[in-house]
Coordinates of C-alpha atoms and ligand atoms in Angstrom, one line a residue:
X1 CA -46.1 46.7 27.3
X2 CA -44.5 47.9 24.2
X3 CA -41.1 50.3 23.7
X4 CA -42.9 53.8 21.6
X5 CA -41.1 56.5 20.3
X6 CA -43.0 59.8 19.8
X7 CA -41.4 62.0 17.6
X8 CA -42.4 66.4 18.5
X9 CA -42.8 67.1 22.2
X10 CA -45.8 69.5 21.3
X11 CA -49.6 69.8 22.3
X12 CA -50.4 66.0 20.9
X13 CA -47.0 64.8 21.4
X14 CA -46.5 65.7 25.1
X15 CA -49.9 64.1 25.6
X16 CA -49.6 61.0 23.4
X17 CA -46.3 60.1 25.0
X18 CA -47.1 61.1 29.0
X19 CA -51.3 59.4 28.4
X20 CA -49.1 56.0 26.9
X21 CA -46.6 56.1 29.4
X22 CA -49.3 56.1 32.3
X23 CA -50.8 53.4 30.4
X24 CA -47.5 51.2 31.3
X25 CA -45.9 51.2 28.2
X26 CA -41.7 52.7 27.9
X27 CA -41.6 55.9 25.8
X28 CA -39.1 58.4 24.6
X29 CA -40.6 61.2 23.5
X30 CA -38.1 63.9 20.8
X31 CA -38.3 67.0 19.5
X32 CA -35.7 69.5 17.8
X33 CA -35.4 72.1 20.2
X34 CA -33.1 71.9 22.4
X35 CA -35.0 73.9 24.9
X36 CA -37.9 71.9 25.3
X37 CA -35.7 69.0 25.3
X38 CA -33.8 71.1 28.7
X39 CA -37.0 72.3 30.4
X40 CA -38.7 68.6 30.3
X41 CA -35.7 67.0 31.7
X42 CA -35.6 69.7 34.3
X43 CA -39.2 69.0 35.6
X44 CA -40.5 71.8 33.3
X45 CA -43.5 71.4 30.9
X46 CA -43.4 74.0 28.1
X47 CA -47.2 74.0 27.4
X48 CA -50.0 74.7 29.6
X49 CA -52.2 71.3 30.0
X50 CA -54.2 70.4 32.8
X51 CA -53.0 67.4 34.5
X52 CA -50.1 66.7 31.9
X53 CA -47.5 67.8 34.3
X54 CA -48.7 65.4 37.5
X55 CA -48.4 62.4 34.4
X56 CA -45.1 63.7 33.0
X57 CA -43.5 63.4 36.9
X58 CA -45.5 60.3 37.3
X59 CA -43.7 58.6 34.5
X60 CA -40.0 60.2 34.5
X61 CA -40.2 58.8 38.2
X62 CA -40.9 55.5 37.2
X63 CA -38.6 55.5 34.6
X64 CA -41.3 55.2 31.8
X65 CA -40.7 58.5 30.2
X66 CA -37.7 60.1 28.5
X67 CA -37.1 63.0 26.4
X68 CA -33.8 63.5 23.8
X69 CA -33.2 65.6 21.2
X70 CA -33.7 63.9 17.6
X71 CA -36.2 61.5 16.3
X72 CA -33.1 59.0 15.5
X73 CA -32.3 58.9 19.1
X74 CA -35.6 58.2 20.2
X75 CA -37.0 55.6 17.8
X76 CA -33.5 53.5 18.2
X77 CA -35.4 50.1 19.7
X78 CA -38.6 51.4 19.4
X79 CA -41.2 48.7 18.2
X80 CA -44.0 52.0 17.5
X81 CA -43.0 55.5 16.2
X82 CA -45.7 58.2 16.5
X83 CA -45.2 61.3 14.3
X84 CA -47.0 63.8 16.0
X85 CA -45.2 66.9 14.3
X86 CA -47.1 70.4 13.0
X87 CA -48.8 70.0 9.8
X88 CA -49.5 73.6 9.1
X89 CA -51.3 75.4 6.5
X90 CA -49.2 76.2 3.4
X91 CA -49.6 79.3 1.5
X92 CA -52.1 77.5 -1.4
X93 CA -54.3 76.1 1.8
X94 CA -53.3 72.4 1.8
X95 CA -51.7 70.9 5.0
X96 CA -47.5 71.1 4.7
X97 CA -46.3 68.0 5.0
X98 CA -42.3 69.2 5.2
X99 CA -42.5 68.4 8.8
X100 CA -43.5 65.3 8.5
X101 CA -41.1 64.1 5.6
X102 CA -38.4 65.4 7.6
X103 CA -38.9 63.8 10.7
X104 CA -39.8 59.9 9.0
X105 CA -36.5 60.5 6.5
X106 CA -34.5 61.3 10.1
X107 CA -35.5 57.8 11.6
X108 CA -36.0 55.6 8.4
X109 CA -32.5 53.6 8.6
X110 CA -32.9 53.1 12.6
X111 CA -36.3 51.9 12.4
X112 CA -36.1 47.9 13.8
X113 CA -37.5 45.5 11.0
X114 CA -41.2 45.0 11.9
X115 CA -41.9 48.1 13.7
X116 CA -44.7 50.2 13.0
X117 CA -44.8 54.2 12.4
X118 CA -47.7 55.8 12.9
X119 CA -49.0 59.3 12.1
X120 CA -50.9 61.0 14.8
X121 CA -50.4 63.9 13.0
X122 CA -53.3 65.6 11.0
X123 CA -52.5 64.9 7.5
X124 CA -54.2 64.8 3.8
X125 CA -55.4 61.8 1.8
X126 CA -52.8 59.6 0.5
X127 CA -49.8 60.9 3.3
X128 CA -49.7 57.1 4.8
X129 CA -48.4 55.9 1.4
X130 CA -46.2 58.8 1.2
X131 CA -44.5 58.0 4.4
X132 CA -44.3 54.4 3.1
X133 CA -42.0 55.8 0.4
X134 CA -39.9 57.8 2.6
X135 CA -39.4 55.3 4.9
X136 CA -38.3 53.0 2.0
X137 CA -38.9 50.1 4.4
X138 CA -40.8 47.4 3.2
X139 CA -40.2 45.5 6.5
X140 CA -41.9 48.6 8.4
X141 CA -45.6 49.2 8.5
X142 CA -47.5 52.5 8.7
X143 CA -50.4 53.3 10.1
X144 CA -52.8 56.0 10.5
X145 CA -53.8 57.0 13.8
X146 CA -55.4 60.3 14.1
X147 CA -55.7 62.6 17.4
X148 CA -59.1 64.2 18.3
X149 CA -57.8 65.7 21.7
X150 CA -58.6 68.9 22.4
X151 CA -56.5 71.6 24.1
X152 CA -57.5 72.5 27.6
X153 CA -58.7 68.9 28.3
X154 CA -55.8 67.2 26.1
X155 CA -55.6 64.1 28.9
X156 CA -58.5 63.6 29.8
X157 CA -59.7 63.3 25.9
X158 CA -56.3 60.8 25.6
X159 CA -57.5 58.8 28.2
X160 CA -61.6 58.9 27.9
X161 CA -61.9 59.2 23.9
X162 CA -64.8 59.0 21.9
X163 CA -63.7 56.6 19.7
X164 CA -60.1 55.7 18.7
X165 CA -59.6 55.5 14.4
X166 CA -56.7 53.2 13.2
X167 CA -56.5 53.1 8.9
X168 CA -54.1 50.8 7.5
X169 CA -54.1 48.0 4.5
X170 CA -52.3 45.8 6.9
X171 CA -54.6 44.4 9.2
X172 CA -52.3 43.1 11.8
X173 CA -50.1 46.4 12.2
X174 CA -53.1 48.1 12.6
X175 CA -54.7 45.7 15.7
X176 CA -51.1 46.0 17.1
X177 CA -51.5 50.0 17.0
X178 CA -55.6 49.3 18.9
X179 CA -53.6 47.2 21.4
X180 CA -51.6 50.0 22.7
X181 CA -54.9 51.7 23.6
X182 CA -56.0 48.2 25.3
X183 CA -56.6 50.0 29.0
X184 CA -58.9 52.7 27.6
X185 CA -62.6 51.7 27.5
X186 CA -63.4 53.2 24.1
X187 CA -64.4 52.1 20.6
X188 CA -61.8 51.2 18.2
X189 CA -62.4 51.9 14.5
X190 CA -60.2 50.0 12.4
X191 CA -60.4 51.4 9.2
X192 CA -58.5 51.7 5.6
X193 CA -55.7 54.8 5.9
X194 CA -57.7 57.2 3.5
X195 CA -61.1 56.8 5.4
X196 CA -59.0 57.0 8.7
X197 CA -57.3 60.4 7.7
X198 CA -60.3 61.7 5.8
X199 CA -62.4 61.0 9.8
X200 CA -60.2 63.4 11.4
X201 CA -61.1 66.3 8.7
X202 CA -64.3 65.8 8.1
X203 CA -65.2 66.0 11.8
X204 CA -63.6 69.2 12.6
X205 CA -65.2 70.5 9.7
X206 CA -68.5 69.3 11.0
X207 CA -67.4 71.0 14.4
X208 CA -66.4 74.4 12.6
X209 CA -69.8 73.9 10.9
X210 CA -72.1 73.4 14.5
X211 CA -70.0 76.7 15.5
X212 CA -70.6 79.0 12.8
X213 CA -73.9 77.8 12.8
X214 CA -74.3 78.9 16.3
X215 CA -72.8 82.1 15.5
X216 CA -74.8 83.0 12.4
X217 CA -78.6 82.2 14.1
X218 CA -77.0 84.7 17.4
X219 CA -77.0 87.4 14.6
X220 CA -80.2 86.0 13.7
X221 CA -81.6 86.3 17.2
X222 CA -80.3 89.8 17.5
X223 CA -82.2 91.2 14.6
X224 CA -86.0 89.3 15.8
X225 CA -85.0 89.5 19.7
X226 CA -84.7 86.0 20.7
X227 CA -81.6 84.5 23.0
X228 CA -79.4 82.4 21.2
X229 CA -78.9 80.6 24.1
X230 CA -82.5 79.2 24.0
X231 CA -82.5 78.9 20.7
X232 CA -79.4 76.1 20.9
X233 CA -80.8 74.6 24.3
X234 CA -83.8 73.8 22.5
X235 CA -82.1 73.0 18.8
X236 CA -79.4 70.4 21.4
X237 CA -82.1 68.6 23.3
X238 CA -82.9 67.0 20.0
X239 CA -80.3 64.3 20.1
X240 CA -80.1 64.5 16.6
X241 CA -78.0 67.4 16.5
X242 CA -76.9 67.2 20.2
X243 CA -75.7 70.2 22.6
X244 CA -71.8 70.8 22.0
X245 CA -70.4 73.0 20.0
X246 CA -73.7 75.3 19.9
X247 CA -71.8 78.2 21.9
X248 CA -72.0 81.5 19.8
X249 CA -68.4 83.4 20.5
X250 CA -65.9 85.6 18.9
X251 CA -65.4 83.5 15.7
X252 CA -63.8 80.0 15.8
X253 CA -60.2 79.7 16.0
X254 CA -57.4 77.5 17.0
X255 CA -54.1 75.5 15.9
X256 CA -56.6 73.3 14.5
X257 CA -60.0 74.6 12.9
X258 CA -58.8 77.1 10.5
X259 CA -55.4 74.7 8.8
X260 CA -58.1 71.3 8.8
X261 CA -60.8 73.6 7.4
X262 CA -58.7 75.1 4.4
X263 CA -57.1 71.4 3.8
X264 CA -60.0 69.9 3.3
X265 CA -61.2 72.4 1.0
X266 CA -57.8 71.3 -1.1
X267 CA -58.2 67.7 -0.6
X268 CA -62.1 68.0 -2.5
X269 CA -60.2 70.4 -5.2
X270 CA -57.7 68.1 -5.4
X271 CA -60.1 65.3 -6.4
X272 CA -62.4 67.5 -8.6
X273 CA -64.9 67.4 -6.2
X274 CA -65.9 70.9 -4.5
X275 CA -66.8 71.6 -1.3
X276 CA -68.4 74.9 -1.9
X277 CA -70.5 74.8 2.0
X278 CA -66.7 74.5 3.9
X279 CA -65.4 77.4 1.7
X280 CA -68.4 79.2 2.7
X281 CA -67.9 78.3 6.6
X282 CA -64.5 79.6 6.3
X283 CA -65.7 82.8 5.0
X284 CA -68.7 83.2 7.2
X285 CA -66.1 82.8 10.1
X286 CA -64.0 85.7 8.7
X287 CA -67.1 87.9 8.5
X288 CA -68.4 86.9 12.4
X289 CA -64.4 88.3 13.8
X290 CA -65.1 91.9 11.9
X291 CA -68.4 91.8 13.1
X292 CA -67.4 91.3 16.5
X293 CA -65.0 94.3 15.5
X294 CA -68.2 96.2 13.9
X295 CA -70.1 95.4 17.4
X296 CA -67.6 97.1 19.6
X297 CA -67.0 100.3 17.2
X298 CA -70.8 100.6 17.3
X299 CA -71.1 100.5 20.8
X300 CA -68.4 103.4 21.4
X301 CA -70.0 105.5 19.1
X302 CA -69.5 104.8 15.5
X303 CA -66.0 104.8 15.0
X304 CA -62.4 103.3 16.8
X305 CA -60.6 106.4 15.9
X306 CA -58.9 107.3 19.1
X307 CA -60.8 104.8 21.3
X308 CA -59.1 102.6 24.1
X309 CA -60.1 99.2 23.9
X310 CA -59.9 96.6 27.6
X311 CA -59.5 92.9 26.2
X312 CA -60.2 90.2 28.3
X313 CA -58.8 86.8 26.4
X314 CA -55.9 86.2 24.2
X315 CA -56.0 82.5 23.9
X316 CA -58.1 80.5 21.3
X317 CA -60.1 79.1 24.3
X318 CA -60.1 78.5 28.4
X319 CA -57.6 76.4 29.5
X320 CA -54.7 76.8 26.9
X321 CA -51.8 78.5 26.4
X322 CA -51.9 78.4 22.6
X323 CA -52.5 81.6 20.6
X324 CA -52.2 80.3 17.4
X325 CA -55.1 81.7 14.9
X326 CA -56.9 82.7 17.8
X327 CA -60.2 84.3 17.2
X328 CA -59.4 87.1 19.9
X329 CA -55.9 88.4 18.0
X330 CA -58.3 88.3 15.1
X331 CA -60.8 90.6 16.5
X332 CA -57.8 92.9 17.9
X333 CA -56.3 93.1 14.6
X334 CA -59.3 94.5 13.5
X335 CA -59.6 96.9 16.4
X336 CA -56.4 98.1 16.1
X337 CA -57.0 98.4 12.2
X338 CA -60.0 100.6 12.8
X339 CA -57.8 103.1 14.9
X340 CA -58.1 101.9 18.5
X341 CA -55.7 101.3 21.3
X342 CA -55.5 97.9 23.1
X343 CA -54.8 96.7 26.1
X344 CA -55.5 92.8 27.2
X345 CA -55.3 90.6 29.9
X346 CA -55.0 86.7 29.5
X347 CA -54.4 84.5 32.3
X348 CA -52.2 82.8 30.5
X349 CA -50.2 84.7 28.8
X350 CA -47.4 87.3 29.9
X351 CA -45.3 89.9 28.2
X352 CA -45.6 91.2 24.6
X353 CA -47.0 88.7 21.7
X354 CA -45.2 89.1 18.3
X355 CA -49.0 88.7 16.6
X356 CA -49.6 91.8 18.2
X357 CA -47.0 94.4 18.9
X358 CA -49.0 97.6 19.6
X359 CA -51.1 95.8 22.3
X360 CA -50.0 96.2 25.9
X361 CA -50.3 92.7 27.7
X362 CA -51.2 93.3 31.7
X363 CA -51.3 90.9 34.3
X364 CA -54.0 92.1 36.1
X365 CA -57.4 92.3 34.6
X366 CA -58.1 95.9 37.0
X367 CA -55.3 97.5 35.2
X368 CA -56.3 96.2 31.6
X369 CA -59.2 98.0 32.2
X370 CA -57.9 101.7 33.4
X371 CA -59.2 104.6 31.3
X372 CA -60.8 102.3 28.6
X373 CA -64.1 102.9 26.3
X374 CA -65.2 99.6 26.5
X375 CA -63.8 96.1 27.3
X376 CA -64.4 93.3 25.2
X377 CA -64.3 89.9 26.6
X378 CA -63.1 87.2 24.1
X379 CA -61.7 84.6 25.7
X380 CA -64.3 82.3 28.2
X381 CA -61.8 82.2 31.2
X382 CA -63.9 81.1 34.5
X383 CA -61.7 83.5 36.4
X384 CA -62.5 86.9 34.6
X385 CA -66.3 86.0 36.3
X386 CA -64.8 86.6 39.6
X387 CA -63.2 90.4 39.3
X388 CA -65.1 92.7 40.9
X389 CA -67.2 94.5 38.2
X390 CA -68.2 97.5 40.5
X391 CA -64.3 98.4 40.6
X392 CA -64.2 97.9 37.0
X393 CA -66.3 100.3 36.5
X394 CA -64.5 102.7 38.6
X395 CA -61.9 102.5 36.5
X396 CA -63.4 102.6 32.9
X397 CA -64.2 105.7 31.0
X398 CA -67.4 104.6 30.1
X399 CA -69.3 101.5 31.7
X400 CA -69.7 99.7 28.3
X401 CA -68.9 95.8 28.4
X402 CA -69.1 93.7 24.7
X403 CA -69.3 90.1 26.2
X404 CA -68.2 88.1 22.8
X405 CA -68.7 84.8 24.7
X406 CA -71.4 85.9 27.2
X407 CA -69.7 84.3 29.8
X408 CA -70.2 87.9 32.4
X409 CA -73.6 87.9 34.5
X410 CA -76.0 89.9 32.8
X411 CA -77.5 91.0 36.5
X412 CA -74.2 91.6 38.4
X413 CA -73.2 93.9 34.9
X414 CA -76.6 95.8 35.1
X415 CA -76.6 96.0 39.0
X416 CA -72.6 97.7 38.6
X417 CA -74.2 100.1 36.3
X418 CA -72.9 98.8 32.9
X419 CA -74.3 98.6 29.7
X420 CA -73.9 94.8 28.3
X421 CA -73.9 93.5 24.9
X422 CA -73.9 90.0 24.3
X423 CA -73.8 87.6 21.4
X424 CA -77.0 87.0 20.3
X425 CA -79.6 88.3 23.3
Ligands
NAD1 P1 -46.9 71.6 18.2 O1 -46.4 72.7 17.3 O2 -47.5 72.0 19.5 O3 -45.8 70.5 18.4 C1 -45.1 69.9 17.4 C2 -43.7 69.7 17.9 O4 -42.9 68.9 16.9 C3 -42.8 70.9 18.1 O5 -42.4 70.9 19.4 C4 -41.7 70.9 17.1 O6 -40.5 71.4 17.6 C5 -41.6 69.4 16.9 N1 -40.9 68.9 15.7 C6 -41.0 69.4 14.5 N2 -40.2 68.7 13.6 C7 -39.6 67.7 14.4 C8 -38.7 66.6 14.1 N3 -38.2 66.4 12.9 N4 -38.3 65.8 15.1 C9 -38.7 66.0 16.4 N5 -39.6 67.0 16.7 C10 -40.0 67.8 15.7 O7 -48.1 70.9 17.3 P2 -49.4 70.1 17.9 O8 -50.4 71.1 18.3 O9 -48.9 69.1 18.9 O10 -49.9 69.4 16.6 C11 -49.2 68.3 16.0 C12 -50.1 67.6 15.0 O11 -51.2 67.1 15.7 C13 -50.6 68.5 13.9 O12 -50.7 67.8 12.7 C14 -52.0 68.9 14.4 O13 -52.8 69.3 13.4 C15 -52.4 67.6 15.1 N6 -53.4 67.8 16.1 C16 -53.3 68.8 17.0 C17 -54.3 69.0 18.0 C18 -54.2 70.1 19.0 O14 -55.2 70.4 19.6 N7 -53.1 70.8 19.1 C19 -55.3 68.1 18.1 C20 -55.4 67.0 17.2 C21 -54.4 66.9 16.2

């Protein structure tokens, strides 16, 4: 079992270092706030992650799992180092690497001779060998290791991957990175670093693709009268294109979608090589979020002015506390922008959000709903499919429900007396 440091206690780091220590291997997991660093040695998790908490206790009882402020302090003995910091977008679209410089310049003179860093981190063409020269370690290997987790089922993807990508020019560092992952029954792609960090882009482009996809041929279907819904189970059953992702929704969204999407655009430019279809998904995706806006303004009579507006759904998804470019704040904005009044419920989320100070956040779905013209459901919690819609529409001014993800049933709507739109029936 080896000794791993993982540097950023987020979404990917939290997992990456609770998934290895379950695995049997010692890890000490950093980050630079202090009061993540307090909450996690205090039994507190300071993410929402279904199962990540049993794993965390699991391996801080066994001893197997540490967290300290600094990356120094944690890679100190460490034979593997996994950045797993943010790589956000930067103002001109490509991925910022600042994060990432900062935290391998923090642990380049500790690193043990031999050891191998590894970025788990999404990050552009070319960032292995920039590492390489911040590190300044020719004794120290680094590898590319890319995370295809998703939020909401972040262990269980850990654990039960698809595949597992490793990219490096040094073979051996690389099959010592696969032989971490020895327990999990997946496939291991050992690749060069540039193929290995181009995978991770190129396939959540392909999953932003599948989505707008779905979300163009539901405007389709609206327009001859068929139901999307059909339309993608019979498209998926061909396992050519296969069933995931087919959903139509609010828009796509996420920490992930929106920052990958734009870098990879950057990465083409950068190499003279453009990827017109990408820009065009991006800008499809915009449209889709105003006319999820434009739906809900038609259906209270033309205009926002004055109108109050129930949300159901703050979160990019189920299962997630993470608000970060989330098609539903998206949609508000342009709610809000149109003159309405908002109030929303999320199941996950308490108190006032700084992305949106004029909405009022409730904690009860029956009181997000009081005196409004319509609620909008953008989020597909299974729990807003239990509230009782006959008392919803007790309270609502008028009984006007604009499912964005049709996750409501169309009969228990129509039998309470509401009118329903959907997203492409
Ligand atoms: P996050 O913002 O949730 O977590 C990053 C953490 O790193 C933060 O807690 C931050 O304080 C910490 N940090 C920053 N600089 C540090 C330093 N120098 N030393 C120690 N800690 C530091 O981010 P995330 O969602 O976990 O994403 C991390 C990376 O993984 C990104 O590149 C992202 O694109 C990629 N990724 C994310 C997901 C996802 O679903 N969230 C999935 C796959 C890949």
């Amino acid at each position: 079992m080896a000794d791993i440091s993982v540097i950023g206690a987020g979404y990917v780091g939290l997992t990456t270092g609770a998934c290895f220590a379950h695995l049997g291997h010692n890890v000490v997991v950093a980050d630079v706030v202090q009061e993540k660093i307090d909450a996690l040695n205090a039994g507190r998790l300071p993410i929402l992650e279904a199962g990540l908490h049993e794993l965390v206790r699991e391996a801080t009882a066994a001893g197997r799992l540490r967290f300290v402020l600094g990356a120094a302090e944690a890679s100190r003995g460490a034979e593997f180092h996994y950045l797993c910091v943010p790589t956000p977008q930067s103002a001109d679209g490509a991925a910022d690497l600042s994060y990432l410089k900062t935290a391998a310049a923090e642990i380049a003179a500790v690193l043990a001779p031999e050891s191998v860093v590894v970025n788990k981190s999404t990050v552009p063409v070319g960032t292995t060998t920039e590492v390489e020269q911040v590190l300044g370690r020719s004794d120290v290997a680094v590898v590319s290791n890319p995370e295809f987790l998703r939020e909401g089922s972040a262990v269980q993807d850990f654990l039960h991957p698809d595949r597992i990508v490793v990219g490096s020019e040094n073979r051996r560092a690389a099959e010592r990175v696969a032989g971490l992952y020895e327990a999990i029954d997946a496939d291991v792609i050992i690749t060069d670093p540039v193929s290995s960090e181009l995978i991770k882009y190129a396939s959540n482009a392909f999953l932003a693709t599948k989505l707008t996809f779905a979300n163009e041929m539901a405007t389709l279907c609206e327009r001859v009268g068929a139901d999307v819904h059909e339309v993608m189970k019979g498209m998926g059953r061909d396992q050519r294109i296969g069933s995931s992702f087919l959903n139509p929704g609010p828009g796509w969204g996420g920490s992930c979608f929106p920052k990958d999407t734009a870098a990879l655009v950057r990465i083409a430019d950068d190499a003279d090589c453009t990827l017109g279809f990408i820009e065009q998904i991006i800008a499809l995706n915009n449209e889709h979020m105003r006319r999820t806006a434009a739906k809900v303004a038609h259906e209270v009579g033309g205009s926002l002015e004055g109108a109050h507006i129930a949300v159901w759904g703050l979160t990019f998804k189920a299962g997630t506390d993470d608000l970060r470019e989330s098609p539903a704040i998206e949609v508000i904005r342009h709610l809000i922008a149109g003159g309405a009044s908002v109030t929303a419920h999320d199941p996950a989320v308490a108190g006032a959000i700084a992305q949106l100070p004029t909405v009022e956040v409730v904690t009860d779905p029956l009181q997000a709903v009081r005196d409004a013209d319509a609620l909008v459901v953008l989020t597909e919690w299974p729990e807003f499919t239990d509230v009782d819609m006959v008392k919803v529409e007790e309270l609502m001014s008028a009984p006007i429900v604009i499912d964005a993800r049709n996750l409501l049933d169309r009969d228990v709507l129509q039998s309470a007396g509401f009118r329903h739109v959907g997203m492409g029936r």
